[in-house]
Every structure is written in C-alpha cells, then in structure tokens.
Coordinates of C-alpha atoms in Angstrom, one line a residue:
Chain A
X1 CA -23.6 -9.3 -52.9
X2 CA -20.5 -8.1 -51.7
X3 CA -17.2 -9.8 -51.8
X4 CA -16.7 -10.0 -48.0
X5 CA -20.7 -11.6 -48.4
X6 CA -19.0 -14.3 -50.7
X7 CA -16.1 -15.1 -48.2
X8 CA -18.5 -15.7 -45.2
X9 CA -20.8 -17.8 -46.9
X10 CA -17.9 -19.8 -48.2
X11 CA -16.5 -20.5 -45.0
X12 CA -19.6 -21.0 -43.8
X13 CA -20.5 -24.0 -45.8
X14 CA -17.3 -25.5 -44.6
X15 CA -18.3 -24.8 -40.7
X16 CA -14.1 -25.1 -39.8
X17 CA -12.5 -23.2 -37.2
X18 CA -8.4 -23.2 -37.0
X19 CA -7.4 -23.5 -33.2
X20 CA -3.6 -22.6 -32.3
X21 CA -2.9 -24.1 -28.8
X22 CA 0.6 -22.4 -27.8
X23 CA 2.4 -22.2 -24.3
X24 CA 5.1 -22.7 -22.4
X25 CA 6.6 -26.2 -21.9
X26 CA 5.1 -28.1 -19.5
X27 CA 2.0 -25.9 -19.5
X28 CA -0.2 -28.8 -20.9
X29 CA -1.4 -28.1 -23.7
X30 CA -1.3 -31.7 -25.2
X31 CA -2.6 -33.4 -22.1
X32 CA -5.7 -30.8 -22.8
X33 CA -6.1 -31.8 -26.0
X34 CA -5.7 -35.4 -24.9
X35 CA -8.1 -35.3 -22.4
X36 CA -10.6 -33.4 -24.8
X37 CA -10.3 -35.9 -27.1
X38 CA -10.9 -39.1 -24.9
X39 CA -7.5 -40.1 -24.5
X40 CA -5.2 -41.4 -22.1
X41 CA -3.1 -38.5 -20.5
X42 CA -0.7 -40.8 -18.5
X43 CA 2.3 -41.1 -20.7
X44 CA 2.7 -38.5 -22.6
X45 CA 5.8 -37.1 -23.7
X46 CA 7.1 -33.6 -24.2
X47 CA 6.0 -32.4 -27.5
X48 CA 8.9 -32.5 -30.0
X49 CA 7.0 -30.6 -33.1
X50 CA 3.4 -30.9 -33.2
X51 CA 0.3 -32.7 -32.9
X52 CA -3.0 -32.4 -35.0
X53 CA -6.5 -33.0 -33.8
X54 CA -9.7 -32.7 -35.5
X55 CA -12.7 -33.0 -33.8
X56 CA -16.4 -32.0 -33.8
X57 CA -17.8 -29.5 -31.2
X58 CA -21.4 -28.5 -32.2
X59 CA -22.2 -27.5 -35.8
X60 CA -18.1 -26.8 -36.0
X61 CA -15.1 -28.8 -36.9
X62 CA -12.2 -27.7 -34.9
X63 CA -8.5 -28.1 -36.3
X64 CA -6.4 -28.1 -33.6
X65 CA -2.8 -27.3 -33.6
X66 CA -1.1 -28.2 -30.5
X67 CA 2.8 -27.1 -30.9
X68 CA 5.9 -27.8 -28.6
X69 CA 6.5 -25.3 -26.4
X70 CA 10.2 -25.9 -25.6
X71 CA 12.4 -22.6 -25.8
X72 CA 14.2 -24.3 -28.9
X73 CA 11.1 -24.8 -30.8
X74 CA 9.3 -21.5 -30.0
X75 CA 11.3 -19.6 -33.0
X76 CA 9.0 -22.1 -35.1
X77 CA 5.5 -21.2 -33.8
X78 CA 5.9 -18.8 -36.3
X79 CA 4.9 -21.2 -38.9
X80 CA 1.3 -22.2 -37.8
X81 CA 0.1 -18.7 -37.6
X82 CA -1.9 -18.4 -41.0
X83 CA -5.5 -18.6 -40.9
X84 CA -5.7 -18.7 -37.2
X85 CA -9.2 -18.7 -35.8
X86 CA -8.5 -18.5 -31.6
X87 CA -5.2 -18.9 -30.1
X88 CA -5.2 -20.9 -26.6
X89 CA -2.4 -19.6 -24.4
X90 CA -2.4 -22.9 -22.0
X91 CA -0.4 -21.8 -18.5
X92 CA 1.1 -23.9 -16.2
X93 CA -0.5 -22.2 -13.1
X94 CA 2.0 -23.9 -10.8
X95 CA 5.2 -22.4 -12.4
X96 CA 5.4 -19.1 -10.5
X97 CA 9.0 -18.7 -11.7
X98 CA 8.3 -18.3 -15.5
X99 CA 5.6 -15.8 -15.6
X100 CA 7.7 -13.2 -16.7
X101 CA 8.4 -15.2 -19.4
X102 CA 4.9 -16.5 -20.1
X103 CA 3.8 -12.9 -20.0
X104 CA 6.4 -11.9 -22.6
X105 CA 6.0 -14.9 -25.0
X106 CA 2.3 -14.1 -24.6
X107 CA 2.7 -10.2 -25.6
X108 CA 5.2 -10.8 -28.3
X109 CA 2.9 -13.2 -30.0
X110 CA 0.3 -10.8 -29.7
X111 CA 2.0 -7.8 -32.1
X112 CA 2.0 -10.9 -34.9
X113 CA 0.2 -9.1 -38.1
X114 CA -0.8 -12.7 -39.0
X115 CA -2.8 -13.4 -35.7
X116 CA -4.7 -10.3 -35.6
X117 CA -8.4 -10.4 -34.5
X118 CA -7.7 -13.6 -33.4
X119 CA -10.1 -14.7 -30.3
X120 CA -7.8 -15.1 -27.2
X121 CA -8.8 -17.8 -24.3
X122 CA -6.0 -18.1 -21.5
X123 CA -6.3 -21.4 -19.6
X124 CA -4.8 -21.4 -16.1
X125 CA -4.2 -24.8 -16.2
X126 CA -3.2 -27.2 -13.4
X127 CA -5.9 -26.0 -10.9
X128 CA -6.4 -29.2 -9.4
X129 CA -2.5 -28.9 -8.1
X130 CA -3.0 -27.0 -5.0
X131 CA -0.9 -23.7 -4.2
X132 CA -1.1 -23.5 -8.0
X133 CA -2.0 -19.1 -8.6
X134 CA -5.6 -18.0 -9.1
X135 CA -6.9 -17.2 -12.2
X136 CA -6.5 -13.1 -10.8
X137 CA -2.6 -13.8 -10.0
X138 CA -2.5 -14.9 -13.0
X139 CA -4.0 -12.1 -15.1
X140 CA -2.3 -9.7 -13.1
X141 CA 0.9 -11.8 -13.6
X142 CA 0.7 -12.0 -17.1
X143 CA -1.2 -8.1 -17.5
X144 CA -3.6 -9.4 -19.3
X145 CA -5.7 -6.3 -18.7
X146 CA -3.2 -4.6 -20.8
X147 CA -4.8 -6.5 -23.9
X148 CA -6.8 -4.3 -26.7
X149 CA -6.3 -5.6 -29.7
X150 CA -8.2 -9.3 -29.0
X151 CA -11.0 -10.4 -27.7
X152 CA -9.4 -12.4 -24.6
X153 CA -11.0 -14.8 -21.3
X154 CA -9.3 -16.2 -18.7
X155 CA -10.3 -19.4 -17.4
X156 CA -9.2 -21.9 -14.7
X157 CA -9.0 -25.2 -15.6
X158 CA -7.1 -29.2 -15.4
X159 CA -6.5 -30.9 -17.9
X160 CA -6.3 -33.9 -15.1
X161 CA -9.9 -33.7 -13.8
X162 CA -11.5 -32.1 -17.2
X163 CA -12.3 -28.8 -15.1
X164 CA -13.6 -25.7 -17.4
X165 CA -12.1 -27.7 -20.5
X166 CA -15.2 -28.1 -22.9
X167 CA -16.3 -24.3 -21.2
X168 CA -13.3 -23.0 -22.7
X169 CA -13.9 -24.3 -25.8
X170 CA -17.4 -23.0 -25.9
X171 CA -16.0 -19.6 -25.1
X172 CA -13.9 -20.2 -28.4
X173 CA -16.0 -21.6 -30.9
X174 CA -18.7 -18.5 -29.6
X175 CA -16.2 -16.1 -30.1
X176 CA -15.0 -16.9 -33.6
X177 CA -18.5 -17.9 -34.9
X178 CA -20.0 -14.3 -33.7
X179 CA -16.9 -12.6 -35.6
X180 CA -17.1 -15.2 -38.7
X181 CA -20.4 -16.2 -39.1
X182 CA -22.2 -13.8 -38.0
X183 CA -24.6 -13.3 -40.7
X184 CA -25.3 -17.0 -39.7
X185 CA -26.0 -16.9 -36.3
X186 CA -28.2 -14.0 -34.3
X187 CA -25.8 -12.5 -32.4
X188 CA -24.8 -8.9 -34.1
X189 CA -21.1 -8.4 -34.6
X190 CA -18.4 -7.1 -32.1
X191 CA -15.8 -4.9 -33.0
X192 CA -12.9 -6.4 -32.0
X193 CA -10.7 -3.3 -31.1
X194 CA -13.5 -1.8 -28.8
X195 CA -15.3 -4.9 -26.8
X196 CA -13.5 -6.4 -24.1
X197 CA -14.1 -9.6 -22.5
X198 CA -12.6 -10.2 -18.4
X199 CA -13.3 -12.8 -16.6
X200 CA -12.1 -13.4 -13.6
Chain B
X1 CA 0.9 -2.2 -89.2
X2 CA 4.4 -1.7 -88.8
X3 CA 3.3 2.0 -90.5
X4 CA 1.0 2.6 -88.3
X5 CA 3.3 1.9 -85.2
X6 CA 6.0 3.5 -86.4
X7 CA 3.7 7.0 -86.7
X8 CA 2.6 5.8 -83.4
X9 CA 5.8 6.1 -81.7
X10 CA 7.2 9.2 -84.0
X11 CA 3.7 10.6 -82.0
X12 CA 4.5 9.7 -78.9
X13 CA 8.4 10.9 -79.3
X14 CA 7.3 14.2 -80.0
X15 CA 4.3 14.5 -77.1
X16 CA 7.1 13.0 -74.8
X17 CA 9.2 15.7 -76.2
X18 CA 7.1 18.5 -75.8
X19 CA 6.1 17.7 -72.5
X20 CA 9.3 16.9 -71.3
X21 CA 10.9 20.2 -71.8
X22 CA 8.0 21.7 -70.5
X23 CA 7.9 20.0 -67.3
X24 CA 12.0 20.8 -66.8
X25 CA 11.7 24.6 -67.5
X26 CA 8.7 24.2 -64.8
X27 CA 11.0 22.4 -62.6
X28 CA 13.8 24.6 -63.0
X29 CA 11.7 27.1 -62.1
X30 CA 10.1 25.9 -59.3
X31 CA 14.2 24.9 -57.7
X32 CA 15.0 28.3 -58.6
X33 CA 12.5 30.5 -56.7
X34 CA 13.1 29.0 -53.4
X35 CA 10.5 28.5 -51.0
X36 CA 8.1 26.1 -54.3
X37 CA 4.7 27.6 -54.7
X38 CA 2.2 24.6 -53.7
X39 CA 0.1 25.3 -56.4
X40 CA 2.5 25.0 -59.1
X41 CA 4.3 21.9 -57.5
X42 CA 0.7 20.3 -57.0
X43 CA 0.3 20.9 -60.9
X44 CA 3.7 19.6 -62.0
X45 CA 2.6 16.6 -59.8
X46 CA -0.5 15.9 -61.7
X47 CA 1.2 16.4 -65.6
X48 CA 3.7 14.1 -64.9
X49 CA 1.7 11.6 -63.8
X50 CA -0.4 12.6 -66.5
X51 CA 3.3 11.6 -68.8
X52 CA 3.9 8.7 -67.1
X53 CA 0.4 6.9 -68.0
X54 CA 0.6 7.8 -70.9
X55 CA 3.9 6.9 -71.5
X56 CA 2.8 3.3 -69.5
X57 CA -0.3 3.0 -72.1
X58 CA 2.8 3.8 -74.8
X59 CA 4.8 0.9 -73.4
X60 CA 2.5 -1.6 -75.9
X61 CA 4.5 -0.4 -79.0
X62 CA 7.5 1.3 -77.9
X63 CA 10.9 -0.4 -79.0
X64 CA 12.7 -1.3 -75.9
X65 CA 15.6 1.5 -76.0
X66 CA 12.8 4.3 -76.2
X67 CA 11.5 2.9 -72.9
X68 CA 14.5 2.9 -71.2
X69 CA 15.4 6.2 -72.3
X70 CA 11.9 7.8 -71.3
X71 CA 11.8 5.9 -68.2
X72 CA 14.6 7.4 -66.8
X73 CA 13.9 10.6 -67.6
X74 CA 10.2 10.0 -65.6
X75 CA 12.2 8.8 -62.6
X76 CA 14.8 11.7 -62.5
X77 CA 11.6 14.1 -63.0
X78 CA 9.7 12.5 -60.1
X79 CA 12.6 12.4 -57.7
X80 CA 13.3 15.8 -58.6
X81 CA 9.5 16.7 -57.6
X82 CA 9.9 14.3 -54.4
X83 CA 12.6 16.7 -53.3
X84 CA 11.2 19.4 -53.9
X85 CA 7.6 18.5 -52.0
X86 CA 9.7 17.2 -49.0
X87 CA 11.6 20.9 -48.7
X88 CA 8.0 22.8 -49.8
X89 CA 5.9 21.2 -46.9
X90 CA 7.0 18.6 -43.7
X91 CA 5.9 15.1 -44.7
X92 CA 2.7 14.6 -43.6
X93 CA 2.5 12.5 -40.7
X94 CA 1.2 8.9 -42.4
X95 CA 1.4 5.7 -40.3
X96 CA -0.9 3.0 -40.3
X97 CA -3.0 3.0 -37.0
X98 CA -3.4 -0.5 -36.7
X99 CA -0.8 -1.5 -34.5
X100 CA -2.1 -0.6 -31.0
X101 CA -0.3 -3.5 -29.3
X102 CA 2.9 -2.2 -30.2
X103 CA 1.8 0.9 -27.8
X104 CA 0.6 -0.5 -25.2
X105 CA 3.4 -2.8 -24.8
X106 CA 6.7 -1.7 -26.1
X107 CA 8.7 -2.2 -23.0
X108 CA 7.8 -5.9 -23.2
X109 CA 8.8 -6.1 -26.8
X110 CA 12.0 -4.3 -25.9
X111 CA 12.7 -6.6 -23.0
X112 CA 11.9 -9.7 -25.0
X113 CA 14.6 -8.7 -27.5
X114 CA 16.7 -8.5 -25.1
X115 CA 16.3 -11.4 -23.6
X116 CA 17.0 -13.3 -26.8
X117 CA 20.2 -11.6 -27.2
X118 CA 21.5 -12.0 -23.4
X119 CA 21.1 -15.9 -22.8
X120 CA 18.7 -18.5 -23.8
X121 CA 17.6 -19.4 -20.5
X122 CA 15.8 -16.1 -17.9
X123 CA 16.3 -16.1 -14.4
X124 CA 13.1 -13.8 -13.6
X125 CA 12.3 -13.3 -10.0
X126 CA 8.9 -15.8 -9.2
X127 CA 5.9 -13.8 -9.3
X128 CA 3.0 -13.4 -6.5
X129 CA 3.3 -15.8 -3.5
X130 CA 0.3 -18.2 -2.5
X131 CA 1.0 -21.3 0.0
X132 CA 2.6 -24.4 -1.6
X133 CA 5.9 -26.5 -0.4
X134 CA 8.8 -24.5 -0.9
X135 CA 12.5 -25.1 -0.1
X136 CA 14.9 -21.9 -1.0
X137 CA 18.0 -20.3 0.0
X138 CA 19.8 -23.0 2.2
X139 CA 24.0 -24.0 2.1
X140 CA 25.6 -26.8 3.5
X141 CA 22.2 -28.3 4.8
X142 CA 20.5 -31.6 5.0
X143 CA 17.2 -30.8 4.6
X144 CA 14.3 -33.3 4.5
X145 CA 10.2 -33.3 5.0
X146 CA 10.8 -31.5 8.7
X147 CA 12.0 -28.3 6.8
X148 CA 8.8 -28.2 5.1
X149 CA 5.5 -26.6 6.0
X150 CA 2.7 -28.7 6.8
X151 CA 0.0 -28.1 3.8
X152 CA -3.8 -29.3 3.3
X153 CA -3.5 -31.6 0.4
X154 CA -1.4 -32.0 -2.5
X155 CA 0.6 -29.2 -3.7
X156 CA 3.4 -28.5 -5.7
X157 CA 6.9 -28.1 -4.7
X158 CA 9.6 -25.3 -5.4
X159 CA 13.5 -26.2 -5.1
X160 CA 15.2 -23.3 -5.3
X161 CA 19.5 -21.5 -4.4
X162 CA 20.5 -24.5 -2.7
X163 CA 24.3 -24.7 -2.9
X164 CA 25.8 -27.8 -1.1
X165 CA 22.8 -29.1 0.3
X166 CA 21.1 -32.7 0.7
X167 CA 17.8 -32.9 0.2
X168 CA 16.0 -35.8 1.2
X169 CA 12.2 -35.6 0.8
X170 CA 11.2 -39.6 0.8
X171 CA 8.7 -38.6 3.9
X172 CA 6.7 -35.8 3.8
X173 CA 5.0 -34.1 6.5
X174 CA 1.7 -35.3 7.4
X175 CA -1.0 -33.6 6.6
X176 CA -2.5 -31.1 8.4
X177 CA -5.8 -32.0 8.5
X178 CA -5.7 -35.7 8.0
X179 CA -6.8 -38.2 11.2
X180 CA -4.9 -41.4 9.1
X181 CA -1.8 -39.5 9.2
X182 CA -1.5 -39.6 5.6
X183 CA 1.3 -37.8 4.0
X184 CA 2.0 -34.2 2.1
X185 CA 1.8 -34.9 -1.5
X186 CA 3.0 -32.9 -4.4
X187 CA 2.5 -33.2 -8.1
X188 CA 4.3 -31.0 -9.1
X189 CA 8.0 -29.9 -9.1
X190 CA 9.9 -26.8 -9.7
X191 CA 13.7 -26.4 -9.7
X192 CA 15.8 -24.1 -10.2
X193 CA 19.8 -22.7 -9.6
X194 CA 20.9 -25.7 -7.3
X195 CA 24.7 -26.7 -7.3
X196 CA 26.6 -29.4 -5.7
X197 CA 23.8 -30.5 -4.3
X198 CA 21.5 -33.9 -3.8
X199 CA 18.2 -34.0 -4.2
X200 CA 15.7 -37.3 -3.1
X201 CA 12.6 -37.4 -3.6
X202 CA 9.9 -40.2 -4.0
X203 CA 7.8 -41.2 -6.9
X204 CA 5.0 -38.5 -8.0
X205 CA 2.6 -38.7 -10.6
X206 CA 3.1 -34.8 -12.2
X207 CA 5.8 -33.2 -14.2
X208 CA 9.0 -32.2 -13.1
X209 CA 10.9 -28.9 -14.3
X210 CA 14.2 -28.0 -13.7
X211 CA 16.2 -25.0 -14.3
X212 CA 20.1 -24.0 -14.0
X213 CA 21.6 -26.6 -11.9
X214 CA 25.3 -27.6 -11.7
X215 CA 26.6 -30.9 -10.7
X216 CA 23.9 -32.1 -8.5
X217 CA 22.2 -36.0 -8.3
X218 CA 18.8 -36.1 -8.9
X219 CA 16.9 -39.4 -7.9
X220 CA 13.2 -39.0 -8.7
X221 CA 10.1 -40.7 -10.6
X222 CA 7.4 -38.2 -12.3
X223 CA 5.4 -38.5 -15.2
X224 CA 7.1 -35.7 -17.2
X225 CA 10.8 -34.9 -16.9
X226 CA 12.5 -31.7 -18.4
X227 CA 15.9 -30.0 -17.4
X228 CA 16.8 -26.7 -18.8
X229 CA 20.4 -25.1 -18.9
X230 CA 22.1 -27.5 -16.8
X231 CA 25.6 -28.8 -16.4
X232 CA 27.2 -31.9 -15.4
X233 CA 23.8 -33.6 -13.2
X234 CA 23.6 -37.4 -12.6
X235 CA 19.6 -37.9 -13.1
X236 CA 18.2 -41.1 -11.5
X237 CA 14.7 -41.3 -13.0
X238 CA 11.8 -43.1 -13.4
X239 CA 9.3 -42.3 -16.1
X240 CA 7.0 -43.5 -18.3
X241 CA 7.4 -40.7 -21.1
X242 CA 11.1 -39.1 -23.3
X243 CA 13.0 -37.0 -20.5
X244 CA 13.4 -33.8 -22.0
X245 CA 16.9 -32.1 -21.8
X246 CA 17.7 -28.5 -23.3
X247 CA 20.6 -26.4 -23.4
X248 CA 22.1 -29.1 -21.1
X249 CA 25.7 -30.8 -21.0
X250 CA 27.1 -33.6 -19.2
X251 CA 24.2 -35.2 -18.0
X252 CA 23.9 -39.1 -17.2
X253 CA 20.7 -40.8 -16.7
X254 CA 20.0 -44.0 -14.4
X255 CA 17.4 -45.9 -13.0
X256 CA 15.7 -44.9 -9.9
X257 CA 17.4 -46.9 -7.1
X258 CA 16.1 -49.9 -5.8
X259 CA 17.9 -49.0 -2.5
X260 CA 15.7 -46.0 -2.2
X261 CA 12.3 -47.4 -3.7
X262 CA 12.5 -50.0 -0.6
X263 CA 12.4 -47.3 1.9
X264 CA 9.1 -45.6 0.3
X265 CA 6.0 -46.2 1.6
X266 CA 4.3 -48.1 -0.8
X267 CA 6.2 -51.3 -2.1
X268 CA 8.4 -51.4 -5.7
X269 CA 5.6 -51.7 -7.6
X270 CA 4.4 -48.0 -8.0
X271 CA 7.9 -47.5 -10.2
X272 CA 7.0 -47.7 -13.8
X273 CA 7.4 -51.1 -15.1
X274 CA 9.3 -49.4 -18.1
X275 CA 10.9 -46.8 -17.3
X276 CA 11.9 -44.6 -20.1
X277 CA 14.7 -43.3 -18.9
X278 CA 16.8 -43.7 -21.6
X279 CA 14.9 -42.7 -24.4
X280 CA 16.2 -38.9 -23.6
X281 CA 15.1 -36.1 -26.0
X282 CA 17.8 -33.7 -26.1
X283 CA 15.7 -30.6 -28.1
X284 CA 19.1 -29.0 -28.2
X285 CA 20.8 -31.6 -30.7
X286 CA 17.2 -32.6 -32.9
X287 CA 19.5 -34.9 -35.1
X288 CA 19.7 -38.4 -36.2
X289 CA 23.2 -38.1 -34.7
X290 CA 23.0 -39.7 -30.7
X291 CA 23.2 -36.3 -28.9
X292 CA 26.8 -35.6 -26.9
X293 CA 24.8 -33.5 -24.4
X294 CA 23.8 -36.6 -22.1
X295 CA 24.9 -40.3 -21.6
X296 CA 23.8 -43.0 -19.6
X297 CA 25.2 -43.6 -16.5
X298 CA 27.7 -46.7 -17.1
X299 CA 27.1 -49.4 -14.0
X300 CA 30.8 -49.0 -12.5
X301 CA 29.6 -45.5 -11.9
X302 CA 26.9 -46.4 -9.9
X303 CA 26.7 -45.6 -5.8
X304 CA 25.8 -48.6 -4.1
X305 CA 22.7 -48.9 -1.8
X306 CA 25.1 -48.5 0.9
X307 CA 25.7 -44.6 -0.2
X308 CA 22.3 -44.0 -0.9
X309 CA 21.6 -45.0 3.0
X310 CA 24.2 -43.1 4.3
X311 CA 21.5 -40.2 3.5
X312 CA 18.1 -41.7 3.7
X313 CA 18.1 -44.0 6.1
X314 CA 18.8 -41.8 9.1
X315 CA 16.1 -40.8 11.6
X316 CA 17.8 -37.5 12.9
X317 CA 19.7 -34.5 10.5
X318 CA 22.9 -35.0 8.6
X319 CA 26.2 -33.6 10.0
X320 CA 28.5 -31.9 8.7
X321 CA 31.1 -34.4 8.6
X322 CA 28.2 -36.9 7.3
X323 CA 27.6 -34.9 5.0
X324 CA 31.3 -34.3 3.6
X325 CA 31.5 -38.3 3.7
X326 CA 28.4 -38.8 1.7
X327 CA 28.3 -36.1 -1.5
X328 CA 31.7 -37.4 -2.7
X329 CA 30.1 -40.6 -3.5
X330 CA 26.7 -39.1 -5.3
X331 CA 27.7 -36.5 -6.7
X332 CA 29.2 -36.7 -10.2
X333 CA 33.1 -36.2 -10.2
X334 CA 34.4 -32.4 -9.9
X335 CA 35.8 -31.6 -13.6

C-alpha cells in the first residue's frame, strides 16, 4: 500500500469536497449559494468577507466558500486557496463592461501554485436577464479556450429561477470525485494536463 | 569516553587534513589548466561531497570551533568547484515544467500587473454586443424611455459617457410584442463615466452597478446598490440590502422621493418599507470609524417635489433653457 493509496482512502472515509466560489462583485455568487441552499435571495447584501455553507450533495459534503468579490477584498482571496477541491468562477453575464477584467482576475487566479488541478466550472450567471451574453460570448470573452492546466465547463445559469444550478454542481462534485476518489468510484482517472472539457 | 572522542576527532583532523590539501592541489590544478577537464572536475565533485558527509556524520562529536573552521573550508571548496563547473560547461537548462499557464497567458499576467499599478478602477472597452437597453454617448440632452429601443421582455440597461444630460426613465417603452401595452422592464443596471448629469429611474428588482461618475443625482430603487470610483453623487435610493460604496468620495444618500414614486405606475407601496439606505458599506474605509467617504443627505439639502417635476412631469423633451433651470437644483453644489 502505497502512501498516495493511504491519502485517498483517508479522504475517502471523510467523503468532503472544498468548493471556492470566487467572482466579480455583483456576479452572484451568494444569491447562488442562497438559492442552493433554500434560502431567500431577496435581500441580500454585498458580501463584506465571507460566507460558509455546508451542505450535502449525494454521498459528498460540500464546504462552500463564497468570498466578496469587491476590488478591495480581492487581494484577500488569497487566503481561501489551500485545499481547494473546484473553484466556481460565477459571472455576471449582463456586465459586458467588465469582461476584461473578469477574464484577467480569472487568468491570474489560474497561475496560483496552490489551486492547481483544481476542477474549474464557469457559471454565466444571470441568464434569465434578457440581452445578458451567451454562454459562447462569454467563453470567447473570457478565452476560456486558452485554459490547459484545469479541467474547466461553462454553464449558463440564474441564480433567480434555479436554472443549471444543481447541474453545475453535479459537474463539480463528478469532476473532483473521478480525480480524488477514483479508486472509489468506476470511472478511470483523467489526466488533468491532457483532457479537456468545452461545453458550450 | 571522553578518550575515545578525543582520538575520534584527532582521526577525523587528520582525514580532513589529508583530504583537504588534496582536494586544493586538485583545484589549483584544475583553475590553472584553463579550459577544466570534465572528468577530473566530475571527480573533485564526488570527493568533496564524499568530505562533507563525512564531515556531517563527524558533526556528532566535533567541538564547535572545529566545525566552523571545517565548514568554511567545505563552502570555499564548493564555490570554488561551482565556478569552475559554470565556466567548464553552460548550465544546463533546468526549469520546472509545470507552469504551462504562465505560457499560454503571459500577456494577461503582464497586463494585470499593470493594471494594479495604473489605477484601481479599469475602463476596458465593453465586450461583444447583443440587444439589451442601452443609452451612451449623449451631452446636454434630456433623454427619457423614447430614446430607448423597444425590446421583447426584460433586459438590462447600460448608462454610459453622458456628460450634462437628464435622464428620465420613469416610463419605458412598451413592449414590442405585448397586446396590454405593458412596459420595457429591466433588472439590471450598468453605469458607467456619467458627469454632471441626472439620472431617474423607477423601482427594479436587480442590482445596480455604477462606475466613474462625477457630480451626478441618482434617484433609483434596486435590490443591490454598488458605486465604484465616484466623486461628489447625491444617491436617492431605495433598497432593502447595505449600499456598497468603493473608492468613492463625497457621496450623500437619501430616500427615494415620494414626489417621484407618485408618478410610477404602480402606487407607493412597491418602495421597500425599510429602506436601507443608510446602512452604507463603504469597502474602502472597513473600520469601526463612520467612514468620511459618504454622508447622508441633511433635509435642508433636499429638492422639493416641485424640482423633481420640473423634469418628470413633462409630456414633451426638456429644453435647453429647462434644462439650465432644473440641474442647478439636483445636482449637488459645484466645489
């Protein structure tokens, strides 16, 4: 038994998955994670710091982060990095006027030592907001083609109508458990640097 | 014991010894004939590496002066040999391949850095073009819901280069489509770079998101409020959730007007029955101190219904001379 052999059946006993949700301001990342959850969406205020969730999606335990995305607090994303799972890059898909700036918060997270190998799921969020950019504006917007080094999907979805939400997180939890537990479950590993994953 | 270590190190002094001035005649050597023989070098490698375990194994008994002493003759020696490998062959090309990211993107790192050293806030051209509401590029204007394309349903609304303009968007254009003449809604709202300017719109449910504007008056309810890099705005809000100012200055917030909630469509009652527009966020002062980026607007200060109707209640456009009568009076005063 080897010593990576020891380390997935470890983690696999305690069936967790770390979930970083990151964006822009105003994207919506907690009104997702609200909405997930059950919860009312209507009042919620910009995020000043962070919000935990926990919360069960088949055999797994998700622990969400969900952290402010405010250009004051974005130097301190730094700090939730560790043992990330999936990152969740939620985009406001109405805000045509930042995507350069989405697309280079995005790629700058992505050279983090700390998040390598970590699964990737875009949400284009906001879809039910018509004139909001496709899902294909948006990967072209945000060059998500140019990606190689995770395992990334683009998805539309609202956090308003619950659209694609509990798909995304499918996507997710499929994505880390074939790289984590695969000795667990039947699908054979992926190699993370080769395998690509577009969805349009 | 203490017999035993002392042979112990008088051993090791004179190993050390020996292979000490062996290893600088071989150096010496090796310096002197120019271009180093690999062989030889690879050789003097391995035997002082060979010293220096043995010297680490050593370390157990050694008195503290005699490792110092042959410690620093290990590092001269292995410097010395550094050198000399770096003249005898190129380094070899060693990097760690893992960092294909970095390749495929540099100009985006590059740019980013930039970025962060030019100014806080980025004023990036807006990307790809499908149909939504858009108002940009007007002066000295009244604009209302005429100036606005007729859309299929809800959509959301871009604000953008308006310099001395009013905007008054309390009626929307119908909708296309609709037989019950319903209205254009949006739920959405982007602006960005307006100055002296006055902006009216009605009660959404959706976020608002404003950028770079400059003495301007805002009246507008939304469920999420945030102003970026602005200077000197009078904000008339209502909202059920912490306005969010950053990088702001000057800014006052007031209730939405009951002179301009009576004109909507629907009666008073879609304003939030507490509205939170006081309970301002300023993420640019995250302090116990009260932030001295934003203030609330003190009632002396505030334009009667009368001013607000000289704009909204008006069937035909604004002129000029309306115009010049009316922004004194909403607008905050000129510094």
């Amino acid at each position: 038994m080897g010593l990576l052999t020891i380390i997935r059946k470890n983690r696999l006993k305690e069936k967790e998955m770390r979930i970083l949700f990151l964006g822009l301001d105003n994207a919506g990342k907690t009104t997702i994670l609200k909405k997930l959850n059950g919860e009312d969406i209507s009042g919620i205020s910009p995020t000043l710091g962070f919000n935990i969730k926990t919360f069960v999606h088949g055999k797994y335990t998700l622990n969400v982060w969900d952290v402010g995305g405010q250009r004051t607090l974005r130097p301190y994303w730094r700090n939730y990095f560790e043992q990330t799972d999936a990152l969740v890059w939620v985009v406001d898909s109405g805000d045509r006027m930042r995507m350069q700036d989405c697309k280079e918060e995005l790629h700058s997270l992505l050279l983090e030592d700390r998040l390598a190998g970590a699964s990737l799921l875009i949400f284009a969020n906001k879809q039910d907001i018509q004139g909001s950019m496709t899902c294909a504006e948006i990967r072209d917007a945000l060059d998500l083609s140019s990606i190689k080094s995770h395992h990334w999907k683009i998805l539309p979805c609202s956090a308003v109508t619950g659209e694609n939400l509990i798909a995304g997180l499918d996507w997710v939890v499929g994505d880390v458990a074939d790289r984590i537990y695969y000795g667990s479950s039947s699908a054979l590993p992926t190699n993370p640097q080769t395998a690509e994953v577009v969805v349009s | 014991m203490e017999d035993s270590n002392k042979t112990r190190i008088q051993e090791f002094y004179a190993t050390f010894q020996a292979a000490r001035t062996d290893l600088s005649s071989r150096l010496e050597a090796l310096k002197a004939g120019g271009q180093p023989d690999s062989d030889k070098l690879h050789a003097l490698v391995a035997d002082a590496a060979k010293l220096r375990k043995e010297f680490i194994d050593a370390n157990g008994y050694l008195p503290t002066y005699d490792q110092r002493q042959y410690e620093q003759f290990l590092k001269s020696v292995e410097a010395d040999i550094e050198s000399l490998r770096v003249t005898s062959a190129p380094k070899p090309k060693f990097a760690f391949k893992r960092r294909p990211p970095k390749a495929s993107t540099p100009s985006t790192a590059q740019t980013c850095a930039d970025h962060a050293k030019e100014a806080p806030i980025l004023s990036a051209p807006p990307t790809s073009s499908s149909s939504h509401l858009a108002l940009s590029g007007h002066s000295h204007k009244y604009l209302d819901g005429g100036s606005l394309p007729s859309l299929a349903s809800s959509s959301d609304l871009t604000i953008s280069d308006l310099e001395d303009c009013i905007v008054n968007l309390l009626t929307l254009p119908s909708l296309s489509d609709a037989e019950d003449g319903g209205q254009c809604k949006f739920t959405a709202l982007h602006a960005r770079n307006l100055s002296n300017t006055v902006l009216i719109l009605p009660v959404f449910d959706g976020s608002a998101l404003l950028h770079d504007l400059k003495r301007c008056t805002i009246a507008l309810g939304c469920h999420q409020f945030r102003m970026h890099a602005s200077h000197a705005v009078d904000v008339y809000l209502s909202i059920e959730s912490n306005p969010i100012i950053e990088h702001c200055s000057s800014i006052r917030f007031a209730e939405y007007p009951r002179a301009l909630s009576s004109t909507l469509d629907a009666s008073p009652s879609i304003l939030h029955e507490t509205s939170k527009h006081l309970a301002v966020q300023d993420f640019s002062h995250i302090r116990a101190t009260r932030s001295p980026n934003w203030s609330a607007l003190p009632a002396e200060a505030l334009p009667s219904g009368d001013d607000w109707g000289l704009v909204v209640r008006r069937d035909t456009s604004m002129s000029r001379d309306d115009m010049e009568e009316a922004m004194p009076r909403l607008l905050p005063a000129q510094q």
